[in-house]
PDB file of C-alpha atoms (C1' of nucleotides) in Angstrom:
ATOM      1  CA  MET A   1     181.081  76.578-171.625  1.00  0.00           C
ATOM      2  CA  ALA A   2     183.114  73.334-172.041  1.00  0.00           C
ATOM      3  CA  ALA A   3     182.563  72.504-175.615  1.00  0.00           C
ATOM      4  CA  LYS A   4     183.949  69.091-175.674  1.00  0.00           C
ATOM      5  CA  LYS A   5     185.581  69.163-179.028  1.00  0.00           C
ATOM      6  CA  GLN A   6     183.055  68.789-182.005  1.00  0.00           C
ATOM      7  CA  PRO A   7     184.203  66.551-184.543  1.00  0.00           C
ATOM      8  CA  PRO A   8     181.669  68.280-187.437  1.00  0.00           C
ATOM      9  CA  THR A   9     185.012  69.898-188.626  1.00  0.00           C
ATOM     10  CA  GLU A  10     187.000  67.071-189.159  1.00  0.00           C
ATOM     11  CA  THR A  11     189.493  67.306-192.065  1.00  0.00           C
ATOM     12  CA  VAL A  12     189.501  65.066-195.595  1.00  0.00           C
ATOM     13  CA  GLY A  13     192.419  63.151-194.180  1.00  0.00           C
ATOM     14  CA  ALA A  14     191.046  62.669-190.496  1.00  0.00           C
ATOM     15  CA  ARG A  15     188.158  60.676-192.064  1.00  0.00           C
ATOM     16  CA  ILE A  16     190.158  58.590-194.423  1.00  0.00           C
ATOM     17  CA  ARG A  17     192.651  57.658-191.271  1.00  0.00           C
ATOM     18  CA  ALA A  18     189.536  56.837-189.370  1.00  0.00           C
ATOM     19  CA  LEU A  19     187.784  54.897-191.588  1.00  0.00           C
ATOM     20  CA  ARG A  20     191.190  53.271-192.842  1.00  0.00           C
ATOM     21  CA  LEU A  21     191.890  52.283-189.134  1.00  0.00           C
ATOM     22  CA  ALA A  22     187.934  51.140-188.490  1.00  0.00           C
ATOM     23  CA  ALA A  23     188.924  48.731-191.241  1.00  0.00           C
ATOM     24  CA  ASN A  24     191.987  47.413-189.477  1.00  0.00           C
ATOM     25  CA  LEU A  25     194.473  48.157-192.175  1.00  0.00           C
ATOM     26  CA  THR A  26     197.630  49.318-192.107  1.00  0.00           C
ATOM     27  CA  GLN A  27     198.864  52.314-194.563  1.00  0.00           C
ATOM     28  CA  ASP A  28     201.118  49.823-196.052  1.00  0.00           C
ATOM     29  CA  GLU A  29     197.858  47.418-197.080  1.00  0.00           C
ATOM     30  CA  PHE A  30     195.621  50.268-197.571  1.00  0.00           C
ATOM     31  CA  ALA A  31     198.397  51.717-200.085  1.00  0.00           C
ATOM     32  CA  ALA A  32     198.289  48.139-202.014  1.00  0.00           C
ATOM     33  CA  GLN A  33     194.656  48.026-202.062  1.00  0.00           C
ATOM     34  CA  LEU A  34     194.513  51.371-203.840  1.00  0.00           C
ATOM     35  CA  ASN A  35     197.970  50.995-206.094  1.00  0.00           C
ATOM     36  CA  VAL A  36     199.757  53.912-204.696  1.00  0.00           C
ATOM     37  CA  SER A  37     203.178  54.024-202.312  1.00  0.00           C
ATOM     38  CA  ARG A  38     202.340  54.167-198.681  1.00  0.00           C
ATOM     39  CA  SER A  39     204.029  57.524-198.022  1.00  0.00           C
ATOM     40  CA  ALA A  40     201.014  58.553-200.215  1.00  0.00           C
ATOM     41  CA  ILE A  41     198.367  57.930-198.151  1.00  0.00           C
ATOM     42  CA  ALA A  42     200.314  59.261-195.128  1.00  0.00           C
ATOM     43  CA  GLN A  43     200.037  62.299-196.993  1.00  0.00           C
ATOM     44  CA  TRP A  44     196.893  62.182-197.683  1.00  0.00           C
ATOM     45  CA  GLU A  45     195.740  61.434-194.073  1.00  0.00           C
ATOM     46  CA  THR A  46     197.888  64.706-193.193  1.00  0.00           C
ATOM     47  CA  ASP A  47     195.674  66.771-195.760  1.00  0.00           C
ATOM     48  CA  ARG A  48     199.176  67.067-197.815  1.00  0.00           C
ATOM     49  CA  ALA A  49     198.211  66.049-200.859  1.00  0.00           C
ATOM     50  CA  GLY A  50     196.151  63.151-202.798  1.00  0.00           C
ATOM     51  CA  GLN A  51     192.671  65.011-202.913  1.00  0.00           C
ATOM     52  CA  VAL A  52     192.239  63.753-206.398  1.00  0.00           C
ATOM     53  CA  ARG A  53     188.996  62.635-207.649  1.00  0.00           C
ATOM     54  CA  ASP A  54     190.111  59.464-208.849  1.00  0.00           C
ATOM     55  CA  ASN A  55     191.546  58.515-205.381  1.00  0.00           C
ATOM     56  CA  MET A  56     188.517  60.005-203.627  1.00  0.00           C
ATOM     57  CA  GLU A  57     186.517  57.095-205.496  1.00  0.00           C
ATOM     58  CA  ARG A  58     188.593  54.466-204.911  1.00  0.00           C
ATOM     59  CA  ILE A  59     188.913  55.133-201.523  1.00  0.00           C
ATOM     60  CA  ALA A  60     185.243  55.518-200.852  1.00  0.00           C
ATOM     61  CA  LYS A  61     184.370  51.957-202.411  1.00  0.00           C
ATOM     62  CA  VAL A  62     187.462  50.289-200.492  1.00  0.00           C
ATOM     63  CA  LEU A  63     186.455  51.882-197.127  1.00  0.00           C
ATOM     64  CA  ASN A  64     182.644  51.479-197.708  1.00  0.00           C
ATOM     65  CA  THR A  65     182.015  55.091-197.517  1.00  0.00           C
ATOM     66  CA  SER A  66     180.402  57.592-199.828  1.00  0.00           C
ATOM     67  CA  LEU A  67     182.048  60.514-201.680  1.00  0.00           C
ATOM     68  CA  GLY A  68     179.876  62.817-200.010  1.00  0.00           C
ATOM     69  CA  TYR A  69     181.154  61.546-196.456  1.00  0.00           C
ATOM     70  CA  LEU A  70     184.742  61.341-197.373  1.00  0.00           C
ATOM     71  CA  VAL A  71     184.608  64.722-198.633  1.00  0.00           C
ATOM     72  CA  SER A  72     182.494  67.186-197.094  1.00  0.00           C
ATOM     73  CA  GLY A  73     181.404  64.591-194.057  1.00  0.00           C
ATOM     74  CA  GLU A  74     177.704  64.828-195.080  1.00  0.00           C
ATOM     75  CA  THR A  75     175.017  62.110-195.278  1.00  0.00           C
ATOM     76  CA  GLY A  76     171.703  63.050-196.904  1.00  0.00           C
ATOM     77  CA  SER A  77     168.414  61.426-196.071  1.00  0.00           C
ATOM     78  CA  LEU A  78     164.683  62.312-196.508  1.00  0.00           C
ATOM     79  CA  VAL A  79     162.231  63.725-193.902  1.00  0.00           C
ATOM     80  CA  GLY A  80     158.442  63.200-193.989  1.00  0.00           C
ATOM     81  CA  ASP A  81     157.497  66.655-196.176  1.00  0.00           C
ATOM     82  CA  GLU A  82     160.480  66.523-198.106  1.00  0.00           C
ATOM     83  CA  LEU A  83     159.278  63.063-199.432  1.00  0.00           C
ATOM     84  CA  ALA A  84     156.020  63.981-200.231  1.00  0.00           C
ATOM     85  CA  LEU A  85     157.634  66.905-201.988  1.00  0.00           C
ATOM     86  CA  MET A  86     159.564  64.460-204.035  1.00  0.00           C
ATOM     87  CA  ARG A  87     156.348  62.251-204.833  1.00  0.00           C
ATOM     88  CA  LEU A  88     154.899  65.312-206.383  1.00  0.00           C
ATOM     89  CA  TYR A  89     157.761  66.617-208.210  1.00  0.00           C
ATOM     90  CA  ARG A  90     158.475  62.997-209.921  1.00  0.00           C
ATOM     91  CA  ALA A  91     154.508  63.205-210.937  1.00  0.00           C
ATOM     92  CA  CYS A  92     155.342  66.634-212.511  1.00  0.00           C
ATOM     93  CA  SER A  93     155.739  66.640-216.485  1.00  0.00           C
ATOM     94  CA  THR A  94     159.625  67.747-217.650  1.00  0.00           C
ATOM     95  CA  GLU A  95     158.398  71.191-217.849  1.00  0.00           C
ATOM     96  CA  ASP A  96     156.364  71.183-214.880  1.00  0.00           C
ATOM     97  CA  ARG A  97     159.656  70.091-212.895  1.00  0.00           C
ATOM     98  CA  ARG A  98     161.506  72.907-214.426  1.00  0.00           C
ATOM     99  CA  ILE A  99     159.100  75.385-213.404  1.00  0.00           C
ATOM    100  CA  LEU A 100     159.348  74.120-209.762  1.00  0.00           C
ATOM    101  CA  VAL A 101     162.971  74.180-209.770  1.00  0.00           C
ATOM    102  CA  LEU A 102     162.618  77.866-211.065  1.00  0.00           C
ATOM    103  CA  THR A 103     160.266  78.701-208.263  1.00  0.00           C
ATOM    104  CA  ALA A 104     162.209  77.071-205.489  1.00  0.00           C
ATOM    105  CA  ARG A 105     165.325  79.013-206.735  1.00  0.00           C
ATOM    106  CA  ARG A 106     163.003  82.087-206.391  1.00  0.00           C
ATOM    107  CA  LEU A 107     162.032  81.668-202.612  1.00  0.00           C
ATOM    108  CA  ALA A 108     165.115  80.079-201.668  1.00  0.00           C
ATOM    109  CA  ARG A 109     166.468  83.498-202.441  1.00  0.00           C
ATOM    110  CA  SER A 110     164.346  85.593-200.278  1.00  0.00           C
TER     111      SER A 110
ATOM    112  CA  MET B   1     164.370  47.653-228.693  1.00  0.00           C
ATOM    113  CA  ALA B   2     164.759  51.634-230.150  1.00  0.00           C
ATOM    114  CA  ALA B   3     166.249  51.864-226.536  1.00  0.00           C
ATOM    115  CA  LYS B   4     165.629  56.100-226.621  1.00  0.00           C
ATOM    116  CA  LYS B   5     168.946  57.200-225.191  1.00  0.00           C
ATOM    117  CA  GLN B   6     168.948  56.398-221.233  1.00  0.00           C
ATOM    118  CA  PRO B   7     172.132  58.748-220.214  1.00  0.00           C
ATOM    119  CA  PRO B   8     172.878  56.312-217.298  1.00  0.00           C
ATOM    120  CA  THR B   9     176.677  56.001-218.385  1.00  0.00           C
ATOM    121  CA  GLU B  10     176.830  60.007-218.490  1.00  0.00           C
ATOM    122  CA  THR B  11     180.136  61.465-217.884  1.00  0.00           C
ATOM    123  CA  VAL B  12     181.082  64.051-215.192  1.00  0.00           C
ATOM    124  CA  GLY B  13     181.378  66.891-217.738  1.00  0.00           C
ATOM    125  CA  ALA B  14     178.300  65.680-218.945  1.00  0.00           C
ATOM    126  CA  ARG B  15     176.550  65.794-215.483  1.00  0.00           C
ATOM    127  CA  ILE B  16     178.110  69.487-215.071  1.00  0.00           C
ATOM    128  CA  ARG B  17     177.027  71.281-218.361  1.00  0.00           C
ATOM    129  CA  ALA B  18     173.478  69.428-217.957  1.00  0.00           C
ATOM    130  CA  LEU B  19     173.187  71.136-214.530  1.00  0.00           C
ATOM    131  CA  ARG B  20     174.763  74.207-215.869  1.00  0.00           C
ATOM    132  CA  LEU B  21     171.775  74.412-218.169  1.00  0.00           C
ATOM    133  CA  ALA B  22     169.373  73.722-215.929  1.00  0.00           C
ATOM    134  CA  ALA B  23     170.554  76.660-213.588  1.00  0.00           C
ATOM    135  CA  ASN B  24     170.259  78.643-217.035  1.00  0.00           C
ATOM    136  CA  LEU B  25     173.891  79.842-217.015  1.00  0.00           C
ATOM    137  CA  THR B  26     176.039  80.735-219.538  1.00  0.00           C
ATOM    138  CA  GLN B  27     179.747  78.850-219.511  1.00  0.00           C
ATOM    139  CA  ASP B  28     180.905  83.162-218.520  1.00  0.00           C
ATOM    140  CA  GLU B  29     178.649  83.655-215.800  1.00  0.00           C
ATOM    141  CA  PHE B  30     179.117  80.411-214.277  1.00  0.00           C
ATOM    142  CA  ALA B  31     183.168  80.513-214.474  1.00  0.00           C
ATOM    143  CA  ALA B  32     182.562  83.914-212.910  1.00  0.00           C
ATOM    144  CA  GLN B  33     180.890  82.324-210.145  1.00  0.00           C
ATOM    145  CA  LEU B  34     183.696  79.801-209.775  1.00  0.00           C
ATOM    146  CA  ASN B  35     186.278  82.363-210.286  1.00  0.00           C
ATOM    147  CA  VAL B  36     187.847  80.468-212.928  1.00  0.00           C
ATOM    148  CA  SER B  37     188.809  81.126-216.625  1.00  0.00           C
ATOM    149  CA  ARG B  38     185.816  80.539-218.724  1.00  0.00           C
ATOM    150  CA  SER B  39     188.003  77.891-220.827  1.00  0.00           C
ATOM    151  CA  ALA B  40     188.467  75.850-217.995  1.00  0.00           C
ATOM    152  CA  ILE B  41     184.699  75.398-217.811  1.00  0.00           C
ATOM    153  CA  ALA B  42     184.579  74.222-221.437  1.00  0.00           C
ATOM    154  CA  GLN B  43     187.471  71.943-220.420  1.00  0.00           C
ATOM    155  CA  TRP B  44     185.806  70.224-217.789  1.00  0.00           C
ATOM    156  CA  GLU B  45     182.507  69.777-219.525  1.00  0.00           C
ATOM    157  CA  THR B  46     184.375  67.962-221.863  1.00  0.00           C
ATOM    158  CA  ASP B  47     186.146  65.782-219.292  1.00  0.00           C
ATOM    159  CA  ARG B  48     189.750  67.015-220.355  1.00  0.00           C
ATOM    160  CA  ALA B  49     190.530  68.557-216.447  1.00  0.00           C
ATOM    161  CA  GLY B  50     189.194  69.934-213.729  1.00  0.00           C
ATOM    162  CA  GLN B  51     188.283  66.955-211.763  1.00  0.00           C
ATOM    163  CA  VAL B  52     189.980  68.558-208.612  1.00  0.00           C
ATOM    164  CA  ARG B  53     188.273  68.411-205.358  1.00  0.00           C
ATOM    165  CA  ASP B  54     187.936  71.715-204.812  1.00  0.00           C
ATOM    166  CA  ASN B  55     186.231  71.971-208.293  1.00  0.00           C
ATOM    167  CA  MET B  56     183.950  69.591-207.721  1.00  0.00           C
ATOM    168  CA  GLU B  57     182.757  71.063-204.400  1.00  0.00           C
ATOM    169  CA  ARG B  58     182.262  74.573-205.611  1.00  0.00           C
ATOM    170  CA  ILE B  59     180.400  73.432-208.553  1.00  0.00           C
ATOM    171  CA  ALA B  60     178.038  71.347-206.527  1.00  0.00           C
ATOM    172  CA  LYS B  61     177.321  73.910-204.079  1.00  0.00           C
ATOM    173  CA  VAL B  62     177.081  76.842-207.108  1.00  0.00           C
ATOM    174  CA  LEU B  63     174.875  74.297-208.765  1.00  0.00           C
ATOM    175  CA  ASN B  64     172.882  73.110-205.733  1.00  0.00           C
ATOM    176  CA  THR B  65     173.589  69.443-206.401  1.00  0.00           C
ATOM    177  CA  SER B  66     175.639  66.580-204.214  1.00  0.00           C
ATOM    178  CA  LEU B  67     179.218  65.644-204.757  1.00  0.00           C
ATOM    179  CA  GLY B  68     178.285  62.272-205.073  1.00  0.00           C
ATOM    180  CA  TYR B  69     176.298  62.812-208.033  1.00  0.00           C
ATOM    181  CA  LEU B  70     178.625  65.196-209.974  1.00  0.00           C
ATOM    182  CA  VAL B  71     181.210  62.262-209.572  1.00  0.00           C
ATOM    183  CA  SER B  72     179.692  59.326-209.593  1.00  0.00           C
ATOM    184  CA  GLY B  73     176.006  59.793-210.871  1.00  0.00           C
ATOM    185  CA  GLU B  74     174.346  58.966-207.587  1.00  0.00           C
ATOM    186  CA  THR B  75     173.340  60.145-204.238  1.00  0.00           C
ATOM    187  CA  GLY B  76     170.946  57.802-202.250  1.00  0.00           C
ATOM    188  CA  SER B  77     167.876  57.853-204.530  1.00  0.00           C
ATOM    189  CA  LEU B  78     167.741  61.042-205.962  1.00  0.00           C
ATOM    190  CA  VAL B  79     169.217  62.096-209.135  1.00  0.00           C
ATOM    191  CA  GLY B  80     170.803  65.519-209.825  1.00  0.00           C
ATOM    192  CA  ASP B  81     167.695  67.632-210.126  1.00  0.00           C
ATOM    193  CA  GLU B  82     165.588  66.439-207.557  1.00  0.00           C
ATOM    194  CA  LEU B  83     168.716  66.581-204.907  1.00  0.00           C
ATOM    195  CA  ALA B  84     168.822  70.128-206.373  1.00  0.00           C
ATOM    196  CA  LEU B  85     165.285  70.868-205.852  1.00  0.00           C
ATOM    197  CA  MET B  86     165.810  69.387-202.091  1.00  0.00           C
ATOM    198  CA  ARG B  87     168.289  71.506-201.382  1.00  0.00           C
ATOM    199  CA  LEU B  88     166.605  74.611-202.338  1.00  0.00           C
ATOM    200  CA  TYR B  89     163.776  73.463-200.373  1.00  0.00           C
ATOM    201  CA  ARG B  90     165.737  73.064-197.325  1.00  0.00           C
ATOM    202  CA  ALA B  91     166.781  76.782-197.837  1.00  0.00           C
ATOM    203  CA  CYS B  92     163.206  78.298-198.036  1.00  0.00           C
ATOM    204  CA  SER B  93     161.430  79.115-194.624  1.00  0.00           C
ATOM    205  CA  THR B  94     158.514  77.462-193.727  1.00  0.00           C
ATOM    206  CA  GLU B  95     156.140  79.603-195.250  1.00  0.00           C
ATOM    207  CA  ASP B  96     157.840  79.291-198.453  1.00  0.00           C
ATOM    208  CA  ARG B  97     157.861  75.654-198.257  1.00  0.00           C
ATOM    209  CA  ARG B  98     154.494  75.554-197.639  1.00  0.00           C
ATOM    210  CA  ILE B  99     153.868  77.677-201.418  1.00  0.00           C
ATOM    211  CA  LEU B 100     156.502  75.478-203.094  1.00  0.00           C
ATOM    212  CA  VAL B 101     154.351  72.289-202.264  1.00  0.00           C
ATOM    213  CA  LEU B 102     151.402  73.955-202.856  1.00  0.00           C
ATOM    214  CA  THR B 103     152.809  74.587-206.438  1.00  0.00           C
ATOM    215  CA  ALA B 104     154.068  71.173-206.742  1.00  0.00           C
ATOM    216  CA  ARG B 105     150.580  69.972-205.906  1.00  0.00           C
ATOM    217  CA  ARG B 106     149.093  72.082-208.070  1.00  0.00           C
ATOM    218  CA  LEU B 107     151.570  71.252-211.015  1.00  0.00           C
ATOM    219  CA  ALA B 108     151.400  67.475-210.448  1.00  0.00           C
ATOM    220  CA  ARG B 109     147.567  67.199-211.099  1.00  0.00           C
ATOM    221  CA  SER B 110     147.904  68.753-214.788  1.00  0.00           C
TER     222      SER B 110
ATOM    223  C1'  DC C   1     216.112  49.901-170.544  1.00  0.00           C
ATOM    224  C1'  DT C   2     217.512  48.169-174.775  1.00  0.00           C
ATOM    225  C1'  DC C   3     217.224  46.945-178.902  1.00  0.00           C
ATOM    226  C1'  DA C   4     214.642  45.421-182.966  1.00  0.00           C
ATOM    227  C1'  DT C   5     210.660  45.799-185.801  1.00  0.00           C
ATOM    228  C1'  DA C   6     206.380  47.545-187.561  1.00  0.00           C
ATOM    229  C1'  DA C   7     203.792  52.029-188.399  1.00  0.00           C
ATOM    230  C1'  DT C   8     203.664  56.581-189.588  1.00  0.00           C
ATOM    231  C1'  DG C   9     205.900  61.154-190.680  1.00  0.00           C
ATOM    232  C1'  DT C  10     208.287  64.278-193.822  1.00  0.00           C
ATOM    233  C1'  DC C  11     211.251  66.018-197.681  1.00  0.00           C
ATOM    234  C1'  DA C  12     213.459  66.658-202.283  1.00  0.00           C
ATOM    235  C1'  DA C  13     213.150  65.942-207.008  1.00  0.00           C
ATOM    236  C1'  DT C  14     210.248  63.954-210.616  1.00  0.00           C
ATOM    237  C1'  DA C  15     205.554  63.015-212.920  1.00  0.00           C
ATOM    238  C1'  DA C  16     201.501  64.214-213.812  1.00  0.00           C
ATOM    239  C1'  DT C  17     197.326  67.413-214.112  1.00  0.00           C
ATOM    240  C1'  DT C  18     195.002  71.817-214.023  1.00  0.00           C
ATOM    241  C1'  DC C  19     195.132  76.551-215.606  1.00  0.00           C
ATOM    242  C1'  DT C  20     194.644  80.686-218.214  1.00  0.00           C
ATOM    243  C1'  DA C  21     195.031  83.231-222.702  1.00  0.00           C
ATOM    244  C1'  DA C  22     194.820  83.339-227.742  1.00  0.00           C
ATOM    245  C1'  DC C  23     193.126  81.724-231.457  1.00  0.00           C
ATOM    246  C1'  DA C  24     189.512  78.604-233.289  1.00  0.00           C
ATOM    247  C1'  DT C  25     184.875  77.187-234.533  1.00  0.00           C
ATOM    248  C1'  DA C  26     179.780  77.236-234.397  1.00  0.00           C
ATOM    249  C1'  DG C  27     175.323  79.301-234.331  1.00  0.00           C
ATOM    250  C1'  DC C  28     171.635  82.839-234.902  1.00  0.00           C
ATOM    251  C1'  DG C  29     169.383  87.167-235.830  1.00  0.00           C
ATOM    252  C1'  DT C  30     169.532  91.289-238.712  1.00  0.00           C
TER     253       DT C  30
ATOM    254  C1'  DA D   1     177.339  88.243-245.185  1.00  0.00           C
ATOM    255  C1'  DC D   2     178.200  90.382-241.054  1.00  0.00           C
ATOM    256  C1'  DG D   3     178.491  90.699-236.283  1.00  0.00           C
ATOM    257  C1'  DC D   4     177.341  88.960-231.997  1.00  0.00           C
ATOM    258  C1'  DT D   5     177.515  85.437-228.446  1.00  0.00           C
ATOM    259  C1'  DA D   6     178.841  80.591-226.827  1.00  0.00           C
ATOM    260  C1'  DT D   7     181.802  77.072-226.732  1.00  0.00           C
ATOM    261  C1'  DG D   8     185.831  73.964-228.202  1.00  0.00           C
ATOM    262  C1'  DT D   9     190.492  73.632-228.601  1.00  0.00           C
ATOM    263  C1'  DT D  10     195.743  74.368-228.155  1.00  0.00           C
ATOM    264  C1'  DA D  11     200.383  75.564-226.099  1.00  0.00           C
ATOM    265  C1'  DG D  12     202.753  76.723-222.432  1.00  0.00           C
ATOM    266  C1'  DA D  13     202.913  77.912-217.783  1.00  0.00           C
ATOM    267  C1'  DA D  14     201.634  77.026-212.959  1.00  0.00           C
ATOM    268  C1'  DT D  15     199.802  73.859-209.755  1.00  0.00           C
ATOM    269  C1'  DT D  16     199.815  69.835-207.196  1.00  0.00           C
ATOM    270  C1'  DA D  17     200.664  64.928-206.585  1.00  0.00           C
ATOM    271  C1'  DT D  18     203.253  60.889-206.470  1.00  0.00           C
ATOM    272  C1'  DT D  19     207.584  58.431-205.620  1.00  0.00           C
ATOM    273  C1'  DG D  20     211.694  57.001-202.900  1.00  0.00           C
ATOM    274  C1'  DA D  21     214.855  57.342-199.359  1.00  0.00           C
ATOM    275  C1'  DC D  22     215.281  58.960-194.561  1.00  0.00           C
ATOM    276  C1'  DA D  23     213.597  60.618-190.013  1.00  0.00           C
ATOM    277  C1'  DT D  24     210.480  59.790-186.453  1.00  0.00           C
ATOM    278  C1'  DT D  25     207.631  57.410-183.334  1.00  0.00           C
ATOM    279  C1'  DA D  26     205.045  53.513-181.163  1.00  0.00           C
ATOM    280  C1'  DT D  27     205.512  48.770-179.374  1.00  0.00           C
ATOM    281  C1'  DG D  28     207.008  44.316-177.405  1.00  0.00           C
ATOM    282  C1'  DA D  29     210.543  41.347-175.855  1.00  0.00           C
ATOM    283  C1'  DG D  30     214.058  40.240-173.369  1.00  0.00           C
TER     284       DG D  30
END
DNA sequence: CTCATAATGTCAATAATTCTAACATAGCGT
DNA sequence: ACGCTATGTTAGAATTATTGACATTATGAG
């Protein structure tokens, strides 16, 4: 049971650092682009502080990533049947969409 | 050029409220699920405060949406309620998914 | 190896933001 | 009008972030 070292459970700070390094930026440079002190960056990357909405948004922009990835490490794309459902959903009236969502909610709860 | 009232420039609070209402929740109930006071919710929805990482994450979870949508209004090409539906769909069993698609088909045909 | 320099980590105090509780307002049905 | 429910608002307490100074850790030259 070697179990290497799964990185799916990374932390927010770890992702920030990884992205910053990938962009060949020093904490100093990075801080400059975000208009904060370098020590702030250091704390962000060590998950001490800084996880504020505004920051996250700017970080995502500067480092060309998405908020979803930065914060929860997720990415989202649709596969075949999911896409089909989306098409149908979009073809529905506002009211029917509501019904559909409610139905989904009920089913998902079982 | 009537320009209906398309809300592309919605605010975070507006999205929270819209999603909460779509889920048929009162501020009280919503607050209970998030373990915060109900006045906190009121402030979030009026963009006074509350835009903290942790909150946003829980909100997204409870309301079945994504952080990206909550915070910046976008996620991939799915908008809020669409993403919510996808989440629910994914939470369903294979059989329930089938039911959902059939339902969607029927509704879409009206 | 030693020194210099660059990069990053840490801490204390300050500044900024949020949270809760209590009160105020709006809306609805009887 | 009255009661009831849902939501808005305010003040102060509590939490959290930011900064600046200092400590630590590379890295490379000589």
